[in-house]
CSV table of C-alpha atoms in Angstrom, one decimal:
chain,number,residue,atom,x,y,z
U,1,MET,CA,0.0,0.0,0.0
U,2,ASN,CA,2.9,2.3,0.8
U,3,PHE,CA,4.3,2.0,-2.7
U,4,ALA,CA,1.0,2.8,-4.2
U,5,LEU,CA,0.4,6.0,-2.1
U,6,TRP,CA,3.8,7.6,-2.1
U,7,PRO,CA,4.0,8.5,-5.8
U,8,PHE,CA,0.5,10.2,-5.6
U,9,ALA,CA,1.5,12.1,-2.5
U,10,VAL,CA,4.9,13.3,-3.7
U,11,LEU,CA,3.7,14.3,-7.2
U,12,THR,CA,0.8,16.2,-5.6
U,13,VAL,CA,3.2,18.1,-3.3
U,14,LEU,CA,5.4,18.9,-6.3
U,15,HIS,CA,2.4,20.1,-8.4
U,16,GLN,CA,1.0,22.4,-5.7
U,17,VAL,CA,4.4,23.9,-5.0
U,18,PHE,CA,5.9,24.2,-8.5
U,19,VAL,CA,2.8,24.6,-10.6
U,20,LYS,CA,-0.2,26.0,-8.6
U,21,ALA,CA,1.9,28.3,-6.4
U,22,THR,CA,4.0,29.8,-9.2
U,23,ASN,CA,1.1,30.3,-11.7
U,24,PHE,CA,-0.7,33.6,-11.8
U,25,THR,CA,-3.6,34.1,-9.4
U,26,ILE,CA,-5.8,37.2,-9.0
U,27,THR,CA,-5.5,36.9,-5.2
U,28,ASP,CA,-2.0,37.9,-4.0
U,29,ASP,CA,-1.6,38.0,-0.2
U,30,PHE,CA,2.2,38.4,-0.5
U,31,ALA,CA,2.1,41.7,-2.4
U,32,PRO,CA,0.9,43.9,0.5
U,33,VAL,CA,3.3,42.1,2.9
U,34,TYR,CA,6.3,42.8,0.6
U,35,LYS,CA,5.1,46.4,0.1
U,36,ALA,CA,4.8,46.9,3.9
U,37,SER,CA,8.2,45.3,4.5
U,38,LEU,CA,9.9,47.6,1.9
U,39,ALA,CA,8.2,50.6,3.4
U,40,PHE,CA,9.4,49.7,6.9
U,41,LEU,CA,13.0,49.2,5.7
U,42,ASN,CA,12.9,52.6,3.9
U,43,GLY,CA,11.3,54.6,6.7
U,44,ARG,CA,8.0,55.1,5.0
U,45,ALA,CA,4.4,54.7,6.3
U,46,VAL,CA,3.4,51.1,6.7
U,47,TYR,CA,-0.3,51.3,7.6
U,48,GLY,CA,-1.7,53.4,4.8
U,49,GLU,CA,-4.1,50.8,3.3
U,50,ASN,CA,-7.2,51.9,1.4
U,51,PHE,CA,-9.8,49.7,3.1
U,52,ASP,CA,-12.5,50.7,0.5
U,53,LEU,CA,-10.9,48.2,-1.9
U,54,THR,CA,-11.4,44.5,-1.8
U,55,ASP,CA,-7.8,43.6,-2.5
U,56,PRO,CA,-5.8,41.8,0.2
U,57,HIS,CA,-4.7,44.3,2.9
U,58,TYR,CA,-1.7,44.4,5.2
U,59,LEU,CA,-3.0,43.6,8.7
U,60,TYR,CA,0.1,42.4,10.5
U,61,PRO,CA,0.8,44.1,13.8
U,62,PRO,CA,4.1,46.1,14.4
U,63,SER,CA,5.7,43.0,15.9
U,64,GLY,CA,4.9,41.0,12.8
U,65,THR,CA,6.2,43.9,10.6
U,66,LEU,CA,9.5,43.7,12.4
U,67,LEU,CA,9.8,39.9,11.9
U,68,ILE,CA,8.9,39.8,8.2
U,69,ALA,CA,10.8,42.9,7.1
U,70,PRO,CA,13.8,40.9,5.8
U,71,LEU,CA,11.5,39.7,3.0
U,72,ALA,CA,12.1,43.0,1.2
U,73,ILE,CA,15.9,42.7,1.2
U,74,ILE,CA,15.7,41.0,-2.2
U,75,ASP,CA,13.5,41.7,-5.3
U,76,PRO,CA,9.8,40.9,-5.0
U,77,GLU,CA,9.7,37.9,-7.4
U,78,ARG,CA,12.5,35.9,-5.7
U,79,SER,CA,11.3,37.0,-2.3
U,80,LYS,CA,7.9,35.5,-3.1
U,81,TRP,CA,9.4,32.2,-4.3
U,82,CYS,CA,11.4,32.0,-1.1
U,83,PHE,CA,8.3,32.8,1.0
U,84,ILE,CA,6.3,30.0,-0.8
U,85,ALA,CA,9.2,27.6,-0.3
U,86,LEU,CA,9.4,28.5,3.4
U,87,ASN,CA,5.7,27.8,3.9
U,88,ALA,CA,5.9,24.6,1.9
U,89,VAL,CA,8.8,23.3,4.0
U,90,ALA,CA,6.9,24.4,7.2
U,91,ILE,CA,3.8,22.4,6.1
U,92,ILE,CA,5.9,19.3,5.4
U,93,LEU,CA,7.7,19.6,8.8
U,94,ALA,CA,4.3,20.0,10.5
U,95,TRP,CA,3.1,16.8,8.7
U,96,TYR,CA,6.2,14.9,9.9
U,97,PHE,CA,5.9,16.1,13.5
U,98,LEU,CA,2.2,15.2,13.5
U,99,LEU,CA,3.1,11.7,12.4
U,100,LYS,CA,5.5,11.5,15.3
U,101,LEU,CA,3.0,13.0,17.7
U,102,PHE,CA,0.5,10.3,16.8
U,103,LYS,CA,3.1,7.5,16.8
U,104,PHE,CA,3.3,6.8,13.1
U,105,SER,CA,6.5,6.1,11.2
U,106,LEU,CA,7.3,7.1,7.6
U,107,ARG,CA,6.8,3.4,6.7
U,108,SER,CA,3.2,3.6,7.8
U,109,PRO,CA,0.5,3.9,5.0
U,110,ALA,CA,-0.8,6.9,7.1
U,111,ALA,CA,2.3,8.9,6.1
U,112,PRO,CA,1.7,9.3,2.4
U,113,LEU,CA,-2.1,9.3,2.9
U,114,PHE,CA,-2.0,12.2,5.3
U,115,LEU,CA,0.5,14.1,3.1
U,116,LEU,CA,-1.7,13.6,0.1
U,117,ALA,CA,-4.8,14.8,2.0
U,118,MET,CA,-3.0,17.9,3.3
U,119,PHE,CA,-1.7,19.0,-0.1
U,120,ALA,CA,-5.0,18.3,-1.9
U,121,SER,CA,-6.9,20.5,0.6
U,122,GLU,CA,-8.0,24.0,-0.2
U,123,THR,CA,-6.2,25.4,2.8
U,124,VAL,CA,-2.7,24.2,1.7
U,125,ILE,CA,-3.3,25.0,-2.0
U,126,ASN,CA,-4.5,28.5,-1.4
U,127,THR,CA,-1.9,29.2,1.3
U,128,LEU,CA,0.8,28.5,-1.2
U,129,THR,CA,-1.0,30.0,-4.2
U,130,PHE,CA,-1.8,33.3,-2.5
U,131,GLY,CA,1.6,33.5,-0.7
U,132,ASN,CA,0.3,33.4,2.8
U,133,VAL,CA,2.1,32.7,6.1
U,134,ASN,CA,-0.4,30.0,7.3
U,135,GLY,CA,2.2,27.2,6.8
U,136,CYS,CA,4.6,28.7,9.3
U,137,VAL,CA,1.7,29.2,11.7
U,138,LEU,CA,0.7,25.6,11.4
U,139,LEU,CA,4.3,24.5,12.2
U,140,ALA,CA,4.3,26.8,15.2
U,141,GLU,CA,1.0,25.2,16.4
U,142,VAL,CA,2.3,21.7,16.1
U,143,LEU,CA,5.5,22.5,17.9
U,144,PHE,CA,3.5,24.2,20.6
U,145,ILE,CA,1.4,21.1,21.1
U,146,MET,CA,4.5,18.9,21.3
U,147,LEU,CA,6.2,21.1,23.8
U,148,LEU,CA,3.0,21.3,25.9
U,149,LEU,CA,2.9,17.6,26.0
U,150,LYS,CA,6.5,17.5,27.2
U,151,ARG,CA,5.8,20.1,29.8
U,152,ARG,CA,8.4,22.4,28.3
U,153,ASP,CA,6.2,25.4,29.1
U,154,LEU,CA,8.6,28.3,28.5
U,155,TRP,CA,9.7,26.9,25.1
U,156,ALA,CA,6.0,26.3,24.2
U,157,GLY,CA,5.2,29.9,25.1
U,158,ALA,CA,8.2,31.1,23.0
U,159,VAL,CA,6.9,29.3,19.9
U,160,MET,CA,3.4,30.6,20.4
U,161,GLY,CA,4.7,34.1,21.2
U,162,LEU,CA,6.5,34.3,17.8
U,163,ALA,CA,3.3,33.0,16.0
U,164,ILE,CA,1.1,35.5,17.8
U,165,ALA,CA,3.6,38.3,17.0
U,166,ILE,CA,3.0,37.7,13.3
U,167,LYS,CA,-0.6,36.4,13.1
U,168,PRO,CA,-2.7,36.8,16.3
U,169,THR,CA,-5.3,34.4,14.8
U,170,ILE,CA,-3.5,31.6,16.6
U,171,ALA,CA,-3.8,33.3,20.1
U,172,PRO,CA,-7.0,31.5,21.2
U,173,MET,CA,-4.9,28.3,21.5
U,174,LEU,CA,-3.7,29.8,24.8
U,175,VAL,CA,-7.0,28.5,26.2
U,176,VAL,CA,-5.4,25.0,26.3
U,177,PRO,CA,-2.5,25.8,28.7
U,178,LEU,CA,-5.0,27.9,30.7
U,179,LEU,CA,-7.3,24.9,31.2
U,180,ARG,CA,-4.3,22.7,32.0
U,181,GLY,CA,-2.8,25.1,34.5
U,182,GLN,CA,0.5,25.5,32.6
U,183,TRP,CA,1.0,29.1,33.7
U,184,LYS,CA,4.6,29.4,32.6
U,185,VAL,CA,3.5,29.3,29.0
U,186,PHE,CA,2.1,32.8,29.3
U,187,TRP,CA,5.4,34.3,30.4
U,188,THR,CA,6.9,33.9,27.0
U,189,ALA,CA,3.7,33.6,24.9
U,190,LEU,CA,2.7,37.1,25.9
U,191,GLY,CA,6.1,38.5,26.7
U,192,ILE,CA,7.6,38.0,23.3
U,193,PRO,CA,4.9,39.8,21.3
U,194,VAL,CA,5.0,42.7,23.8
U,195,ALA,CA,8.8,42.9,23.6
U,196,LEU,CA,8.8,42.8,19.8
U,197,THR,CA,6.1,45.5,19.7
U,198,ALA,CA,8.2,47.7,22.0
U,199,ILE,CA,11.1,47.3,19.6
U,200,ALA,CA,9.1,47.8,16.5
U,201,TRP,CA,7.0,50.8,17.6
U,202,PRO,CA,9.7,53.5,17.4
U,203,LEU,CA,11.0,52.1,14.2
U,204,ILE,CA,7.7,52.3,12.3
U,205,LYS,CA,6.8,55.7,10.9
U,206,ASP,CA,3.1,55.5,11.5
U,207,PRO,CA,2.4,53.1,14.4
U,208,MET,CA,-0.7,54.9,15.6
U,209,ASN,CA,-2.3,54.2,12.2
U,210,PHE,CA,-2.3,50.5,13.2
U,211,VAL,CA,-4.3,51.4,16.3
U,212,HIS,CA,-6.7,53.9,14.7
U,213,ARG,CA,-7.2,52.3,11.3
U,214,THR,CA,-5.9,48.8,10.8
U,215,TRP,CA,-6.9,47.2,14.1
U,216,PRO,CA,-10.6,48.6,14.0
U,217,TYR,CA,-10.8,47.3,10.4
U,218,ALA,CA,-9.5,43.9,11.4
U,219,MET,CA,-12.1,43.7,14.2
U,220,THR,CA,-15.0,44.7,11.9
U,221,ALA,CA,-16.9,42.0,9.9
U,222,ARG,CA,-16.9,42.4,6.1
U,223,ASP,CA,-19.3,40.9,3.7
U,224,TYR,CA,-16.8,39.6,1.2
U,225,PHE,CA,-14.2,36.7,1.4
U,226,ASN,CA,-15.5,36.0,4.9
U,227,SER,CA,-17.1,32.7,6.0
U,228,SER,CA,-17.7,33.7,9.6
U,229,ILE,CA,-21.3,34.0,10.9
U,230,PRO,CA,-21.0,37.9,11.0
U,231,GLY,CA,-19.6,37.9,7.4
U,232,LEU,CA,-22.3,35.6,6.0
U,233,GLY,CA,-24.9,37.4,7.9
U,234,LEU,CA,-23.9,40.7,6.4
U,235,TYR,CA,-23.7,39.2,2.9
U,236,TYR,CA,-27.3,37.7,3.2
U,237,GLY,CA,-28.7,40.8,4.9
U,238,LEU,CA,-29.6,39.1,8.2
U,239,PRO,CA,-30.8,41.3,11.0
U,240,GLY,CA,-28.3,42.2,13.6
U,241,TRP,CA,-30.2,40.4,16.4
U,242,MET,CA,-30.2,37.1,14.4
U,243,ILE,CA,-26.4,37.3,13.8
U,244,LEU,CA,-25.8,38.0,17.5
U,245,ALA,CA,-28.1,35.1,18.5
U,246,LEU,CA,-26.4,32.6,16.2
U,247,ARG,CA,-23.0,33.7,17.6
U,248,ALA,CA,-24.3,33.4,21.2
U,249,VAL,CA,-25.7,29.9,20.6
U,250,MET,CA,-22.5,28.6,19.1
U,251,ALA,CA,-20.5,30.3,21.9
U,252,VAL,CA,-22.6,28.5,24.6
U,253,LEU,CA,-22.2,25.2,22.8
U,254,VAL,CA,-18.4,25.7,22.6
U,255,LEU,CA,-18.2,26.5,26.3
U,256,ALA,CA,-20.2,23.4,27.2
U,257,THR,CA,-17.9,21.3,24.9
U,258,LEU,CA,-14.8,22.7,26.6
U,259,TRP,CA,-16.2,22.0,30.0
U,260,LEU,CA,-16.9,18.4,29.1
U,261,LEU,CA,-13.3,18.0,27.7
U,262,TRP,CA,-11.8,19.7,30.8
U,263,ARG,CA,-13.9,17.8,33.3
U,264,TYR,CA,-13.5,14.3,31.9
U,265,TYR,CA,-10.5,14.3,29.4
U,266,ARG,CA,-7.9,16.7,30.7
U,267,HIS,CA,-5.6,13.9,31.8
U,268,ASP,CA,-5.8,12.2,28.4
U,269,ASP,CA,-3.1,14.7,27.2
U,270,LEU,CA,-3.0,14.1,23.4
U,271,PHE,CA,-6.7,13.8,22.9
U,272,PHE,CA,-7.5,16.7,25.2
U,273,ILE,CA,-5.0,19.2,23.7
U,274,CYS,CA,-5.7,18.4,20.0
U,275,THR,CA,-9.5,18.3,20.5
U,276,ALA,CA,-9.8,21.3,22.7
U,277,SER,CA,-7.5,23.4,20.4
U,278,GLY,CA,-9.5,22.3,17.4
U,279,VAL,CA,-12.8,23.4,19.1
U,280,VAL,CA,-11.4,26.7,20.1
U,281,LEU,CA,-9.9,27.5,16.7
U,282,ALA,CA,-13.0,26.4,14.8
U,283,ALA,CA,-15.1,28.6,17.1
U,284,GLU,CA,-12.9,31.5,16.4
U,285,PHE,CA,-13.2,31.1,12.7
U,286,LEU,CA,-17.0,30.8,12.9
U,287,ILE,CA,-17.9,33.4,15.6
U,288,THR,CA,-15.4,36.3,15.3
U,289,ALA,CA,-15.4,39.0,12.7
U,290,LEU,CA,-13.2,37.3,10.1
U,291,GLY,CA,-13.0,33.6,9.1
U,292,GLN,CA,-11.5,32.5,5.8
U,293,GLN,CA,-11.5,29.0,4.5
U,294,TYR,CA,-7.7,28.6,4.5
U,295,TYR,CA,-7.6,29.2,8.2
U,296,SER,CA,-8.7,25.6,8.4
U,297,MET,CA,-5.1,24.5,8.1
U,298,LEU,CA,-4.9,25.0,11.9
U,299,LEU,CA,-7.4,22.2,12.4
U,300,PHE,CA,-5.1,19.5,11.1
U,301,PRO,CA,-4.0,18.4,14.6
U,302,PHE,CA,-7.7,18.0,15.5
U,303,LEU,CA,-8.4,16.0,12.4
U,304,MET,CA,-5.6,13.7,13.2
U,305,THR,CA,-7.3,12.6,16.4
U,306,VAL,CA,-9.5,10.4,14.3
U,307,VAL,CA,-6.8,7.7,14.7
U,308,LEU,CA,-7.4,7.7,18.5
U,309,ARG,CA,-10.0,5.2,19.6
U,310,ASN,CA,-11.9,7.7,21.7
U,311,SER,CA,-12.0,10.3,18.9
U,312,VAL,CA,-15.1,12.4,18.5
U,313,LEU,CA,-14.6,12.3,14.7
U,314,ARG,CA,-15.4,8.7,14.0
U,315,ASN,CA,-18.8,9.3,12.4
U,316,TRP,CA,-19.9,10.4,9.0
U,317,PRO,CA,-21.4,13.8,10.0
U,318,ALA,CA,-18.0,14.9,11.2
U,319,TRP,CA,-16.5,14.1,7.8
U,320,VAL,CA,-19.3,15.8,5.9
U,321,ALA,CA,-18.4,18.9,8.0
U,322,ILE,CA,-14.7,18.5,7.2
U,323,PHE,CA,-15.4,18.1,3.5
U,324,GLY,CA,-17.2,21.4,3.6
U,325,PHE,CA,-14.2,23.5,4.7
U,326,MET,CA,-11.3,21.4,3.5
U,327,THR,CA,-12.2,20.5,-0.1
U,328,TYR,CA,-10.8,22.5,-3.0
U,329,ASP,CA,-13.9,21.8,-5.1
U,330,LYS,CA,-16.1,24.7,-6.2
U,331,TRP,CA,-19.9,24.2,-6.0
U,332,LEU,CA,-20.8,27.1,-8.3
U,333,LEU,CA,-23.4,26.0,-10.9
U,334,ASP,CA,-23.7,27.7,-14.3
U,335,SER,CA,-27.3,26.4,-14.8
U,336,TRP,CA,-28.5,27.2,-11.3
U,337,GLN,CA,-26.4,30.2,-10.3
U,338,SER,CA,-28.3,31.2,-7.2
U,339,ILE,CA,-28.2,27.7,-5.8
U,340,GLY,CA,-24.6,27.3,-6.7
U,341,ARG,CA,-23.6,30.5,-5.0
U,342,ASP,CA,-25.4,29.5,-1.8
U,343,LEU,CA,-23.7,26.1,-1.8
U,344,GLU,CA,-20.3,27.6,-2.4
U,345,TYR,CA,-20.6,30.5,0.1
U,346,LEU,CA,-22.3,28.5,2.9
U,347,ARG,CA,-20.3,25.2,2.8
U,348,VAL,CA,-17.4,26.5,4.9
U,349,THR,CA,-19.5,28.2,7.5
U,350,LEU,CA,-21.8,25.2,7.8
U,351,GLY,CA,-18.8,22.9,7.9
U,352,TRP,CA,-17.2,24.7,10.9
U,353,GLY,CA,-20.5,24.9,12.6
U,354,LEU,CA,-21.4,21.2,12.0
U,355,LEU,CA,-18.0,20.2,13.3
U,356,LEU,CA,-18.6,22.0,16.6
U,357,VAL,CA,-22.1,20.6,16.8
U,358,VAL,CA,-20.9,17.0,16.2
U,359,THR,CA,-18.1,17.4,18.8
U,360,PHE,CA,-20.6,18.6,21.4
U,361,CYS,CA,-23.2,15.9,20.5
U,362,VAL,CA,-20.7,13.1,20.8
U,363,LEU,CA,-19.4,14.3,24.1
U,364,GLY,CA,-22.9,15.1,25.3
U,365,ASP,CA,-24.1,11.6,24.4
U,366,ARG,CA,-21.2,10.0,26.2
U,367,TYR,CA,-22.0,12.1,29.3
U,368,LEU,CA,-25.7,11.2,29.3
U,369,THR,CA,-24.9,7.5,28.8
U,370,ALA,CA,-22.3,7.5,31.6
U,371,ARG,CA,-24.6,9.3,34.0
U,372,ARG,CA,-27.5,7.0,33.3
U,373,LYS,CA,-25.2,4.0,34.0
U,374,GLY,CA,-23.8,5.6,37.1
U,375,ARG,CA,-20.1,5.5,36.0
U,376,LEU,CA,-19.2,9.2,35.5
U,377,ASP,CA,-16.3,8.7,37.9
U,378,ALA,CA,-14.8,6.4,35.4
U,379,GLY,CA,-15.0,9.0,32.6
U,380,LEU,CA,-17.1,9.4,29.5
U,381,ASP,CA,-15.6,6.7,27.2
U,382,PRO,CA,-18.2,4.1,26.2
U,383,ASP,CA,-18.0,0.6,27.8
U,384,PHE,CA,-16.3,-1.0,24.7
U,385,LEU,CA,-13.5,1.5,25.0
U,386,LEU,CA,-13.0,1.0,28.7
U,387,ASP,CA,-12.4,-2.8,28.2
U,388,PRO,CA,-9.2,-3.2,26.2
U,389,ALA,CA,-10.1,-6.8,25.5
U,390,ALA,CA,-13.5,-6.0,24.0
U,391,PRO,CA,-14.0,-6.4,20.2
U,392,GLY,CA,-13.6,-3.3,18.1
U,393,THR,CA,-11.2,-1.5,20.5
U,394,VAL,CA,-8.1,-1.6,18.3
U,395,PRO,CA,-7.2,2.0,17.5
U,396,MET,CA,-7.1,3.1,13.9
U,397,ALA,CA,-3.4,3.8,14.3
U,398,THR,CA,-2.8,0.1,14.7
U,399,ALA,CA,-4.6,-0.7,11.5
U,400,LEU,CA,-2.7,2.0,9.6
U,401,SER,CA,0.7,1.2,10.9
U,402,GLY,CA,0.5,-2.6,11.4
U,403,ARG,CA,2.4,-2.3,14.6
U,404,HIS,CA,0.6,-3.4,17.8
U,405,GLU,CA,2.9,-1.4,20.1
U,406,VAL,CA,1.3,1.8,18.7
U,407,ALA,CA,-2.0,0.8,20.4
U,408,ASP,CA,-0.3,0.5,23.7
U,409,SER,CA,1.2,4.0,23.4
U,410,LEU,CA,-2.0,5.8,22.6
U,411,PRO,CA,-4.2,7.4,25.2
U,412,ALA,CA,-7.1,5.1,26.2
């Protein structure tokens, strides 16, 4: 099986990096980043975007401007190729570390299968095609999870701090060490962005424009290229109270899910960290002002939990949801244009929402079953998972790897 999958995986990676990413695309996330880096190095205003246009805008904070400024040392074309290569390498490294995290070897069929799935997804394709930094943020997320598991809190915080300094979208993951009581993480996770901002502030010509123009724009929902509930609500003209109600309902559902995870699974380290982080990030994409489909890259660690025998993703509705926000397919219809637009514009939002609903329902069902049977003290896992000798308890990791010792090393 390995020999059949590796050629598909490798050729898909090569195609996305050397064909898709280098061909022309109307969306160019890299151009405003290069322009801002060049302005910073030459002492010109950085935060002078015209937000009336729908082109990609430069939204990095001053700390991120300081870190990405070296991009403008060389010409824009070579700089973009280097940036794409950097993100491609970061995604491949994240893939490798995720395999190690879930106890897979490169000889396992899971290795090429996961690589193929990643590079066939919309989130990887458009990250590379548009020239976005998501690949580096994914690598930071995976390293953060690994360091949390090893209780190397200051280093975990340092990785997260660098990621937050560039793209604060990742910041909600700090909920995980908060729930686990790993307080040292916050020293470096918050200290590094603050220190970098203090260094960058006097070096940027117009830092207050970030406060008065860029930050308010980033916190305001827009009705284009936005799959969050506020963004879709504005696009479809929903009343403000309905948008607020939908956000509130999903927020309550997420809080209930996190409580169940914390109360009954916080000692199951790998399952808890990857599932809780996935729930928090999916909620951020869905509920906050801006959620774009390629943000879904940060859900890869959550999706990998499907190989754990107590995963909440071992059901078909979860994978209908995942298809909605991961697929690169377009659902626009020439013959039924209105229906096609609705399918295309809603699938990501409904995918994130359904994933959160499924996670809550699986955990809620486990809770109600355990309470009815009077075994809440033993946790929420179903009876067949609590008995290792029972039929059907072999983790998916064992089937994919063919090594029985993997089953012993996974959380029960």
